[in-house]
Amino acid sequence: MTHLPSRTPVLSRWITALCLGTALLTSGAWAGTAEGVRAYDKGQFPQALKELQPAAQAGDAEAQFHMGLMHDFGRGVPLDHTKAAAWYRKAAEQGHADAQYHLAVSYDDGEGVPQDYKQAVYWYTKAANQGLAKAQYNLGVSYDKGEGVAKDHKIAAQWYRKAADQGDSDAQYNLGVAYDEGEGVEQDHKQAVDWYRKAAAQNHARAQFNLAVSYDDGEGVAQDKKQAVYWYTKAAEQGDSDAQQNLSIMYAKGEGVARDAAKSRYWARKASESRARGN
């Protein structure tokens, strides 16, 4: 039995709606915006709508962004991606980084606007240049995949690093893969391990798996089968089928752990079930 390979970058994008709350409101914000954002954060959407709608119509970017969120997810208003994108655009054109990011996601997914990867890259870049980590990560993915921009692994790695330095676990993982493969950066297995470890500490399953493989093979770190088992187990418990399969092998061979046929069969069965679910 052989262990499964590592080094598969995550090329899915962040699409979550994150509200930054009242802390980012400027002193020039519309009077009702602060109350509206607080109501939104508390899930009091009718009150949020009452406060935010007039502020948004008056041109307040934070209120416009939150109106976009409300329409995007049907919070206090009917779900309407077209209206969401329109509100995001109003705020984005005023330089609101989160609105720029969400407008980019709208173009990426073709949700509320025609799918347009070039427009997605345009707005990701706007937000990324303001230091928004999730936009930096998504922009890295765009360059990695060559969607909306010429494929360029070097530029992808640069954007991953910016997001990784801010603690983005997917960016940390992808940067680890880049160092492992020497794709966009000079190959450096020790650097790969360092980035996998940062992401693994944030419970990133694929980073935990790749860190386990690094210990298993002694690549970028001293070979340590016990540490390999530890990290395979972390990833396996999150449903990672590759980690479950490798953990099954470790128990079958007695590598880094006492040989245990029952546990080997258990994790092999888990791996089969996870693959059937597409994990």
PDB file of C-alpha atoms in Angstrom:
ATOM      1  CA  MET A   1       0.000   0.000   0.000  1.00  0.00           C
ATOM      2  CA  THR A   2       1.270   3.470  -0.868  1.00  0.00           C
ATOM      3  CA  HIS A   3       0.395   6.823   0.541  1.00  0.00           C
ATOM      4  CA  LEU A   4      -1.647   9.284  -1.441  1.00  0.00           C
ATOM      5  CA  PRO A   5       0.114  12.379  -2.825  1.00  0.00           C
ATOM      6  CA  SER A   6      -0.176  15.876  -1.448  1.00  0.00           C
ATOM      7  CA  ARG A   7       0.099  19.281  -3.110  1.00  0.00           C
ATOM      8  CA  THR A   8      -3.294  20.055  -4.512  1.00  0.00           C
ATOM      9  CA  PRO A   9      -3.998  23.797  -4.309  1.00  0.00           C
ATOM     10  CA  VAL A  10      -7.374  25.091  -3.216  1.00  0.00           C
ATOM     11  CA  LEU A  11      -8.770  26.959  -6.200  1.00  0.00           C
ATOM     12  CA  SER A  12     -12.205  27.757  -4.850  1.00  0.00           C
ATOM     13  CA  ARG A  13     -12.922  31.310  -3.879  1.00  0.00           C
ATOM     14  CA  TRP A  14     -14.152  32.909  -0.691  1.00  0.00           C
ATOM     15  CA  ILE A  15     -17.800  33.773  -1.219  1.00  0.00           C
ATOM     16  CA  THR A  16     -18.929  34.467   2.336  1.00  0.00           C
ATOM     17  CA  ALA A  17     -20.599  37.711   3.270  1.00  0.00           C
ATOM     18  CA  LEU A  18     -18.702  39.320   6.092  1.00  0.00           C
ATOM     19  CA  CYS A  19     -20.080  42.380   7.797  1.00  0.00           C
ATOM     20  CA  LEU A  20     -17.392  44.592   9.279  1.00  0.00           C
ATOM     21  CA  GLY A  21     -19.770  46.186  11.752  1.00  0.00           C
ATOM     22  CA  THR A  22     -19.842  49.659  13.186  1.00  0.00           C
ATOM     23  CA  ALA A  23     -16.117  49.871  13.845  1.00  0.00           C
ATOM     24  CA  LEU A  24     -15.452  50.910  10.248  1.00  0.00           C
ATOM     25  CA  LEU A  25     -18.070  53.634  10.077  1.00  0.00           C
ATOM     26  CA  THR A  26     -16.594  57.007   9.333  1.00  0.00           C
ATOM     27  CA  SER A  27     -17.453  60.186  11.144  1.00  0.00           C
ATOM     28  CA  GLY A  28     -19.172  61.408   7.985  1.00  0.00           C
ATOM     29  CA  ALA A  29     -21.568  58.470   7.822  1.00  0.00           C
ATOM     30  CA  TRP A  30     -25.295  59.089   7.584  1.00  0.00           C
ATOM     31  CA  ALA A  31     -26.864  59.382  11.026  1.00  0.00           C
ATOM     32  CA  GLY A  32     -28.940  56.211  10.703  1.00  0.00           C
ATOM     33  CA  THR A  33     -26.143  54.023   9.377  1.00  0.00           C
ATOM     34  CA  ALA A  34     -24.613  53.179  12.757  1.00  0.00           C
ATOM     35  CA  GLU A  35     -27.975  52.126  14.179  1.00  0.00           C
ATOM     36  CA  GLY A  36     -28.765  50.194  11.014  1.00  0.00           C
ATOM     37  CA  VAL A  37     -25.490  48.305  11.069  1.00  0.00           C
ATOM     38  CA  ARG A  38     -25.950  47.452  14.744  1.00  0.00           C
ATOM     39  CA  ALA A  39     -29.460  46.172  14.028  1.00  0.00           C
ATOM     40  CA  TYR A  40     -28.137  44.141  11.089  1.00  0.00           C
ATOM     41  CA  ASP A  41     -25.416  42.568  13.215  1.00  0.00           C
ATOM     42  CA  LYS A  42     -28.035  41.592  15.797  1.00  0.00           C
ATOM     43  CA  GLY A  43     -30.281  40.025  13.147  1.00  0.00           C
ATOM     44  CA  GLN A  44     -32.915  42.738  13.574  1.00  0.00           C
ATOM     45  CA  PHE A  45     -33.422  43.107   9.853  1.00  0.00           C
ATOM     46  CA  PRO A  46     -36.694  45.129   9.750  1.00  0.00           C
ATOM     47  CA  GLN A  47     -35.080  47.755  11.987  1.00  0.00           C
ATOM     48  CA  ALA A  48     -31.903  47.605   9.921  1.00  0.00           C
ATOM     49  CA  LEU A  49     -33.871  48.228   6.740  1.00  0.00           C
ATOM     50  CA  LYS A  50     -35.659  51.190   8.315  1.00  0.00           C
ATOM     51  CA  GLU A  51     -32.358  52.839   9.194  1.00  0.00           C
ATOM     52  CA  LEU A  52     -30.189  51.770   6.266  1.00  0.00           C
ATOM     53  CA  GLN A  53     -32.470  52.346   3.287  1.00  0.00           C
ATOM     54  CA  PRO A  54     -32.710  56.155   3.561  1.00  0.00           C
ATOM     55  CA  ALA A  55     -28.992  56.356   4.328  1.00  0.00           C
ATOM     56  CA  ALA A  56     -28.191  54.256   1.287  1.00  0.00           C
ATOM     57  CA  GLN A  57     -30.476  56.312  -0.935  1.00  0.00           C
ATOM     58  CA  ALA A  58     -28.713  59.418   0.354  1.00  0.00           C
ATOM     59  CA  GLY A  59     -25.409  57.977  -0.854  1.00  0.00           C
ATOM     60  CA  ASP A  60     -23.835  56.510   2.290  1.00  0.00           C
ATOM     61  CA  ALA A  61     -21.452  53.743   1.145  1.00  0.00           C
ATOM     62  CA  GLU A  62     -21.650  51.643   4.306  1.00  0.00           C
ATOM     63  CA  ALA A  63     -25.438  51.660   4.166  1.00  0.00           C
ATOM     64  CA  GLN A  64     -25.341  50.782   0.466  1.00  0.00           C
ATOM     65  CA  PHE A  65     -23.051  47.856   1.189  1.00  0.00           C
ATOM     66  CA  HIS A  66     -25.393  46.533   3.872  1.00  0.00           C
ATOM     67  CA  MET A  67     -28.397  46.970   1.582  1.00  0.00           C
ATOM     68  CA  GLY A  68     -26.477  44.802  -0.867  1.00  0.00           C
ATOM     69  CA  LEU A  69     -25.987  42.147   1.788  1.00  0.00           C
ATOM     70  CA  MET A  70     -29.656  42.230   2.735  1.00  0.00           C
ATOM     71  CA  HIS A  71     -30.779  41.676  -0.860  1.00  0.00           C
ATOM     72  CA  ASP A  72     -28.035  39.122  -1.540  1.00  0.00           C
ATOM     73  CA  PHE A  73     -29.159  36.882   1.323  1.00  0.00           C
ATOM     74  CA  GLY A  74     -32.830  37.824   1.661  1.00  0.00           C
ATOM     75  CA  ARG A  75     -32.418  39.386   5.081  1.00  0.00           C
ATOM     76  CA  GLY A  76     -35.372  41.671   5.764  1.00  0.00           C
ATOM     77  CA  VAL A  77     -36.088  42.010   2.043  1.00  0.00           C
ATOM     78  CA  PRO A  78     -36.853  39.540  -0.759  1.00  0.00           C
ATOM     79  CA  LEU A  79     -33.731  37.823  -2.047  1.00  0.00           C
ATOM     80  CA  ASP A  80     -32.683  39.670  -5.200  1.00  0.00           C
ATOM     81  CA  HIS A  81     -29.143  39.293  -6.516  1.00  0.00           C
ATOM     82  CA  THR A  82     -29.655  41.961  -9.171  1.00  0.00           C
ATOM     83  CA  LYS A  83     -30.526  44.579  -6.555  1.00  0.00           C
ATOM     84  CA  ALA A  84     -27.693  43.308  -4.376  1.00  0.00           C
ATOM     85  CA  ALA A  85     -25.160  43.835  -7.172  1.00  0.00           C
ATOM     86  CA  ALA A  86     -26.577  47.289  -7.873  1.00  0.00           C
ATOM     87  CA  TRP A  87     -26.117  48.332  -4.236  1.00  0.00           C
ATOM     88  CA  TYR A  88     -22.653  46.803  -4.082  1.00  0.00           C
ATOM     89  CA  ARG A  89     -21.722  48.801  -7.181  1.00  0.00           C
ATOM     90  CA  LYS A  90     -22.846  52.095  -5.645  1.00  0.00           C
ATOM     91  CA  ALA A  91     -20.699  51.477  -2.577  1.00  0.00           C
ATOM     92  CA  ALA A  92     -17.819  49.997  -4.579  1.00  0.00           C
ATOM     93  CA  GLU A  93     -17.605  53.071  -6.781  1.00  0.00           C
ATOM     94  CA  GLN A  94     -17.118  55.098  -3.601  1.00  0.00           C
ATOM     95  CA  GLY A  95     -14.147  52.925  -2.652  1.00  0.00           C
ATOM     96  CA  HIS A  96     -15.829  50.586  -0.138  1.00  0.00           C
ATOM     97  CA  ALA A  97     -13.499  47.562  -0.074  1.00  0.00           C
ATOM     98  CA  ASP A  98     -16.031  44.952   1.058  1.00  0.00           C
ATOM     99  CA  ALA A  99     -18.513  46.162  -1.543  1.00  0.00           C
ATOM    100  CA  GLN A 100     -15.810  45.905  -4.201  1.00  0.00           C
ATOM    101  CA  TYR A 101     -15.117  42.359  -3.080  1.00  0.00           C
ATOM    102  CA  HIS A 102     -18.786  41.342  -3.141  1.00  0.00           C
ATOM    103  CA  LEU A 103     -19.308  42.926  -6.545  1.00  0.00           C
ATOM    104  CA  ALA A 104     -16.312  40.928  -7.785  1.00  0.00           C
ATOM    105  CA  VAL A 105     -17.872  37.729  -6.407  1.00  0.00           C
ATOM    106  CA  SER A 106     -21.125  38.624  -8.170  1.00  0.00           C
ATOM    107  CA  TYR A 107     -19.254  38.855 -11.480  1.00  0.00           C
ATOM    108  CA  ASP A 108     -17.302  35.668 -10.706  1.00  0.00           C
ATOM    109  CA  ASP A 109     -20.497  33.705 -10.116  1.00  0.00           C
ATOM    110  CA  GLY A 110     -22.707  35.517 -12.634  1.00  0.00           C
ATOM    111  CA  GLU A 111     -25.125  36.265  -9.838  1.00  0.00           C
ATOM    112  CA  GLY A 112     -27.135  39.453 -10.330  1.00  0.00           C
ATOM    113  CA  VAL A 113     -24.879  40.440 -13.239  1.00  0.00           C
ATOM    114  CA  PRO A 114     -23.655  38.570 -16.341  1.00  0.00           C
ATOM    115  CA  GLN A 115     -20.670  36.397 -15.488  1.00  0.00           C
ATOM    116  CA  ASP A 116     -17.543  38.362 -16.356  1.00  0.00           C
ATOM    117  CA  TYR A 117     -14.178  37.207 -15.013  1.00  0.00           C
ATOM    118  CA  LYS A 118     -12.410  40.352 -16.198  1.00  0.00           C
ATOM    119  CA  GLN A 119     -14.790  42.514 -14.191  1.00  0.00           C
ATOM    120  CA  ALA A 120     -14.302  40.171 -11.240  1.00  0.00           C
ATOM    121  CA  VAL A 121     -10.540  40.660 -11.447  1.00  0.00           C
ATOM    122  CA  TYR A 122     -11.005  44.430 -11.770  1.00  0.00           C
ATOM    123  CA  TRP A 123     -13.005  44.650  -8.547  1.00  0.00           C
ATOM    124  CA  TYR A 124     -10.919  42.067  -6.667  1.00  0.00           C
ATOM    125  CA  THR A 125      -7.886  44.191  -7.496  1.00  0.00           C
ATOM    126  CA  LYS A 126      -9.564  47.328  -6.180  1.00  0.00           C
ATOM    127  CA  ALA A 127     -10.347  45.612  -2.874  1.00  0.00           C
ATOM    128  CA  ALA A 128      -7.029  43.751  -2.716  1.00  0.00           C
ATOM    129  CA  ASN A 129      -5.109  46.996  -3.091  1.00  0.00           C
ATOM    130  CA  GLN A 130      -6.941  48.243  -0.012  1.00  0.00           C
ATOM    131  CA  GLY A 131      -5.570  45.279   1.922  1.00  0.00           C
ATOM    132  CA  LEU A 132      -8.668  43.060   2.035  1.00  0.00           C
ATOM    133  CA  ALA A 133      -7.291  39.558   2.584  1.00  0.00           C
ATOM    134  CA  LYS A 134     -10.191  37.614   1.062  1.00  0.00           C
ATOM    135  CA  ALA A 135      -9.945  39.743  -2.091  1.00  0.00           C
ATOM    136  CA  GLN A 136      -6.189  39.166  -2.225  1.00  0.00           C
ATOM    137  CA  TYR A 137      -6.771  35.428  -1.935  1.00  0.00           C
ATOM    138  CA  ASN A 138      -9.460  35.409  -4.650  1.00  0.00           C
ATOM    139  CA  LEU A 139      -7.259  37.490  -6.914  1.00  0.00           C
ATOM    140  CA  GLY A 140      -4.512  34.924  -6.422  1.00  0.00           C
ATOM    141  CA  VAL A 141      -6.957  32.216  -7.485  1.00  0.00           C
ATOM    142  CA  SER A 142      -7.837  34.226 -10.609  1.00  0.00           C
ATOM    143  CA  TYR A 143      -4.170  34.392 -11.592  1.00  0.00           C
ATOM    144  CA  ASP A 144      -3.652  30.723 -10.716  1.00  0.00           C
ATOM    145  CA  LYS A 145      -6.566  29.645 -12.911  1.00  0.00           C
ATOM    146  CA  GLY A 146      -6.113  32.264 -15.626  1.00  0.00           C
ATOM    147  CA  GLU A 147      -9.689  33.485 -15.250  1.00  0.00           C
ATOM    148  CA  GLY A 148     -10.187  37.083 -16.326  1.00  0.00           C
ATOM    149  CA  VAL A 149      -6.435  37.549 -16.553  1.00  0.00           C
ATOM    150  CA  ALA A 150      -3.466  35.749 -18.107  1.00  0.00           C
ATOM    151  CA  LYS A 151      -2.406  32.780 -15.987  1.00  0.00           C
ATOM    152  CA  ASP A 152       0.584  33.809 -13.886  1.00  0.00           C
ATOM    153  CA  HIS A 153       1.646  31.671 -10.935  1.00  0.00           C
ATOM    154  CA  LYS A 154       4.217  34.222  -9.809  1.00  0.00           C
ATOM    155  CA  ILE A 155       1.619  36.958  -9.404  1.00  0.00           C
ATOM    156  CA  ALA A 156      -0.767  34.425  -7.838  1.00  0.00           C
ATOM    157  CA  ALA A 157       1.864  33.601  -5.211  1.00  0.00           C
ATOM    158  CA  GLN A 158       2.425  37.296  -4.507  1.00  0.00           C
ATOM    159  CA  TRP A 159      -1.270  37.804  -3.772  1.00  0.00           C
ATOM    160  CA  TYR A 160      -1.438  34.613  -1.720  1.00  0.00           C
ATOM    161  CA  ARG A 161       1.456  35.910   0.379  1.00  0.00           C
ATOM    162  CA  LYS A 162      -0.312  39.205   1.067  1.00  0.00           C
ATOM    163  CA  ALA A 163      -3.406  37.342   2.252  1.00  0.00           C
ATOM    164  CA  ALA A 164      -1.359  34.687   4.055  1.00  0.00           C
ATOM    165  CA  ASP A 165       0.496  37.354   6.021  1.00  0.00           C
ATOM    166  CA  GLN A 166      -2.911  38.497   7.275  1.00  0.00           C
ATOM    167  CA  GLY A 167      -3.748  34.984   8.449  1.00  0.00           C
ATOM    168  CA  ASP A 168      -5.911  33.722   5.584  1.00  0.00           C
ATOM    169  CA  SER A 169      -5.650  29.925   5.910  1.00  0.00           C
ATOM    170  CA  ASP A 170      -6.490  29.100   2.276  1.00  0.00           C
ATOM    171  CA  ALA A 171      -3.836  31.544   1.116  1.00  0.00           C
ATOM    172  CA  GLN A 172      -1.337  30.054   3.560  1.00  0.00           C
ATOM    173  CA  TYR A 173      -2.108  26.588   2.231  1.00  0.00           C
ATOM    174  CA  ASN A 174      -1.848  27.625  -1.428  1.00  0.00           C
ATOM    175  CA  LEU A 175       1.422  29.401  -0.738  1.00  0.00           C
ATOM    176  CA  GLY A 176       2.663  26.187   0.847  1.00  0.00           C
ATOM    177  CA  VAL A 177       1.738  24.280  -2.306  1.00  0.00           C
ATOM    178  CA  ALA A 178       3.499  26.907  -4.422  1.00  0.00           C
ATOM    179  CA  TYR A 179       6.714  26.401  -2.434  1.00  0.00           C
ATOM    180  CA  ASP A 180       6.343  22.624  -2.545  1.00  0.00           C
ATOM    181  CA  GLU A 181       5.960  22.642  -6.331  1.00  0.00           C
ATOM    182  CA  GLY A 182       8.225  25.597  -7.097  1.00  0.00           C
ATOM    183  CA  GLU A 183       5.323  27.224  -8.909  1.00  0.00           C
ATOM    184  CA  GLY A 184       5.569  31.008  -8.935  1.00  0.00           C
ATOM    185  CA  VAL A 185       8.296  30.874  -6.282  1.00  0.00           C
ATOM    186  CA  GLU A 186      11.609  29.062  -5.910  1.00  0.00           C
ATOM    187  CA  GLN A 187      10.988  25.542  -4.642  1.00  0.00           C
ATOM    188  CA  ASP A 188      11.546  25.375  -0.897  1.00  0.00           C
ATOM    189  CA  HIS A 189      10.062  22.481   1.065  1.00  0.00           C
ATOM    190  CA  LYS A 190      10.897  24.074   4.423  1.00  0.00           C
ATOM    191  CA  GLN A 191       8.928  27.175   3.475  1.00  0.00           C
ATOM    192  CA  ALA A 192       6.107  24.908   2.339  1.00  0.00           C
ATOM    193  CA  VAL A 193       6.029  23.213   5.740  1.00  0.00           C
ATOM    194  CA  ASP A 194       6.030  26.569   7.518  1.00  0.00           C
ATOM    195  CA  TRP A 195       2.965  27.735   5.594  1.00  0.00           C
ATOM    196  CA  TYR A 196       1.175  24.390   5.925  1.00  0.00           C
ATOM    197  CA  ARG A 197       1.754  24.574   9.661  1.00  0.00           C
ATOM    198  CA  LYS A 198       0.234  28.055   9.897  1.00  0.00           C
ATOM    199  CA  ALA A 199      -2.881  26.939   8.007  1.00  0.00           C
ATOM    200  CA  ALA A 200      -3.059  23.613   9.848  1.00  0.00           C
ATOM    201  CA  ALA A 201      -3.093  25.470  13.164  1.00  0.00           C
ATOM    202  CA  GLN A 202      -6.271  27.143  11.899  1.00  0.00           C
ATOM    203  CA  ASN A 203      -7.816  23.715  11.300  1.00  0.00           C
ATOM    204  CA  HIS A 204      -7.384  23.779   7.527  1.00  0.00           C
ATOM    205  CA  ALA A 205      -7.887  20.125   6.609  1.00  0.00           C
ATOM    206  CA  ARG A 206      -5.841  20.072   3.397  1.00  0.00           C
ATOM    207  CA  ALA A 207      -2.969  21.857   5.120  1.00  0.00           C
ATOM    208  CA  GLN A 208      -3.115  19.280   7.901  1.00  0.00           C
ATOM    209  CA  PHE A 209      -2.985  16.528   5.291  1.00  0.00           C
ATOM    210  CA  ASN A 210      -0.037  18.075   3.441  1.00  0.00           C
ATOM    211  CA  LEU A 211       1.802  18.692   6.707  1.00  0.00           C
ATOM    212  CA  ALA A 212       1.274  15.031   7.571  1.00  0.00           C
ATOM    213  CA  VAL A 213       2.697  13.990   4.192  1.00  0.00           C
ATOM    214  CA  SER A 214       5.705  16.239   4.792  1.00  0.00           C
ATOM    215  CA  TYR A 215       6.391  14.461   8.099  1.00  0.00           C
ATOM    216  CA  ASP A 216       5.647  11.090   6.492  1.00  0.00           C
ATOM    217  CA  ASP A 217       8.203  11.661   3.708  1.00  0.00           C
ATOM    218  CA  GLY A 218      10.670  13.779   5.693  1.00  0.00           C
ATOM    219  CA  GLU A 219      10.433  16.549   3.112  1.00  0.00           C
ATOM    220  CA  GLY A 220      11.056  20.039   4.472  1.00  0.00           C
ATOM    221  CA  VAL A 221      11.079  18.642   7.997  1.00  0.00           C
ATOM    222  CA  ALA A 222      12.683  15.727   9.811  1.00  0.00           C
ATOM    223  CA  GLN A 223      10.794  12.508   9.119  1.00  0.00           C
ATOM    224  CA  ASP A 224       8.484  11.770  12.005  1.00  0.00           C
ATOM    225  CA  LYS A 225       5.829   9.103  11.570  1.00  0.00           C
ATOM    226  CA  LYS A 226       4.131   9.973  14.867  1.00  0.00           C
ATOM    227  CA  GLN A 227       3.681  13.569  13.760  1.00  0.00           C
ATOM    228  CA  ALA A 228       2.416  12.279  10.420  1.00  0.00           C
ATOM    229  CA  VAL A 229      -0.224  10.213  12.217  1.00  0.00           C
ATOM    230  CA  TYR A 230      -1.145  13.201  14.384  1.00  0.00           C
ATOM    231  CA  TRP A 231      -1.825  15.455  11.420  1.00  0.00           C
ATOM    232  CA  TYR A 232      -3.463  12.739   9.312  1.00  0.00           C
ATOM    233  CA  THR A 233      -5.834  12.218  12.233  1.00  0.00           C
ATOM    234  CA  LYS A 234      -6.628  15.936  12.451  1.00  0.00           C
ATOM    235  CA  ALA A 235      -7.527  16.059   8.765  1.00  0.00           C
ATOM    236  CA  ALA A 236      -9.274  12.679   8.812  1.00  0.00           C
ATOM    237  CA  GLU A 237     -11.542  13.783  11.628  1.00  0.00           C
ATOM    238  CA  GLN A 238     -12.664  16.642   9.382  1.00  0.00           C
ATOM    239  CA  GLY A 239     -13.663  14.182   6.687  1.00  0.00           C
ATOM    240  CA  ASP A 240     -10.660  14.469   4.366  1.00  0.00           C
ATOM    241  CA  SER A 241     -10.725  11.220   2.399  1.00  0.00           C
ATOM    242  CA  ASP A 242      -7.016  11.274   1.500  1.00  0.00           C
ATOM    243  CA  ALA A 243      -6.065  11.681   5.144  1.00  0.00           C
ATOM    244  CA  GLN A 244      -8.450   8.908   6.127  1.00  0.00           C
ATOM    245  CA  GLN A 245      -6.922   6.594   3.533  1.00  0.00           C
ATOM    246  CA  ASN A 246      -3.361   7.365   4.612  1.00  0.00           C
ATOM    247  CA  LEU A 247      -4.296   6.943   8.257  1.00  0.00           C
ATOM    248  CA  SER A 248      -5.718   3.540   7.388  1.00  0.00           C
ATOM    249  CA  ILE A 249      -2.363   2.649   5.839  1.00  0.00           C
ATOM    250  CA  MET A 250      -0.455   3.865   8.901  1.00  0.00           C
ATOM    251  CA  TYR A 251      -2.530   1.640  11.170  1.00  0.00           C
ATOM    252  CA  ALA A 252      -2.155  -1.300   8.790  1.00  0.00           C
ATOM    253  CA  LYS A 253       1.634  -0.947   8.711  1.00  0.00           C
ATOM    254  CA  GLY A 254       2.095   0.162  12.294  1.00  0.00           C
ATOM    255  CA  GLU A 255       3.928   3.319  11.240  1.00  0.00           C
ATOM    256  CA  GLY A 256       3.899   6.057  13.878  1.00  0.00           C
ATOM    257  CA  VAL A 257       1.222   4.158  15.751  1.00  0.00           C
ATOM    258  CA  ALA A 258       0.642   0.626  17.014  1.00  0.00           C
ATOM    259  CA  ARG A 259      -0.557  -1.717  14.274  1.00  0.00           C
ATOM    260  CA  ASP A 260      -4.320  -2.008  14.518  1.00  0.00           C
ATOM    261  CA  ALA A 261      -6.279  -3.859  11.837  1.00  0.00           C
ATOM    262  CA  ALA A 262      -9.648  -2.745  13.184  1.00  0.00           C
ATOM    263  CA  LYS A 263      -8.705   0.938  13.058  1.00  0.00           C
ATOM    264  CA  SER A 264      -7.199   0.454   9.629  1.00  0.00           C
ATOM    265  CA  ARG A 265     -10.500  -0.959   8.372  1.00  0.00           C
ATOM    266  CA  TYR A 266     -12.417   1.828  10.128  1.00  0.00           C
ATOM    267  CA  TRP A 267     -10.490   4.600   8.407  1.00  0.00           C
ATOM    268  CA  ALA A 268     -10.572   2.802   5.059  1.00  0.00           C
ATOM    269  CA  ARG A 269     -14.362   2.646   5.343  1.00  0.00           C
ATOM    270  CA  LYS A 270     -14.480   6.336   6.312  1.00  0.00           C
ATOM    271  CA  ALA A 271     -12.363   7.207   3.276  1.00  0.00           C
ATOM    272  CA  SER A 272     -14.738   5.295   1.002  1.00  0.00           C
ATOM    273  CA  GLU A 273     -17.748   7.058   2.512  1.00  0.00           C
ATOM    274  CA  SER A 274     -16.101  10.462   2.216  1.00  0.00           C
ATOM    275  CA  ARG A 275     -15.260   9.894  -1.450  1.00  0.00           C
ATOM    276  CA  ALA A 276     -18.847   8.873  -2.101  1.00  0.00           C
ATOM    277  CA  ARG A 277     -19.864  12.272  -0.675  1.00  0.00           C
ATOM    278  CA  GLY A 278     -17.247  14.014  -2.813  1.00  0.00           C
ATOM    279  CA  ASN A 279     -14.904  14.904   0.053  1.00  0.00           C
TER     280      ASN A 279
END
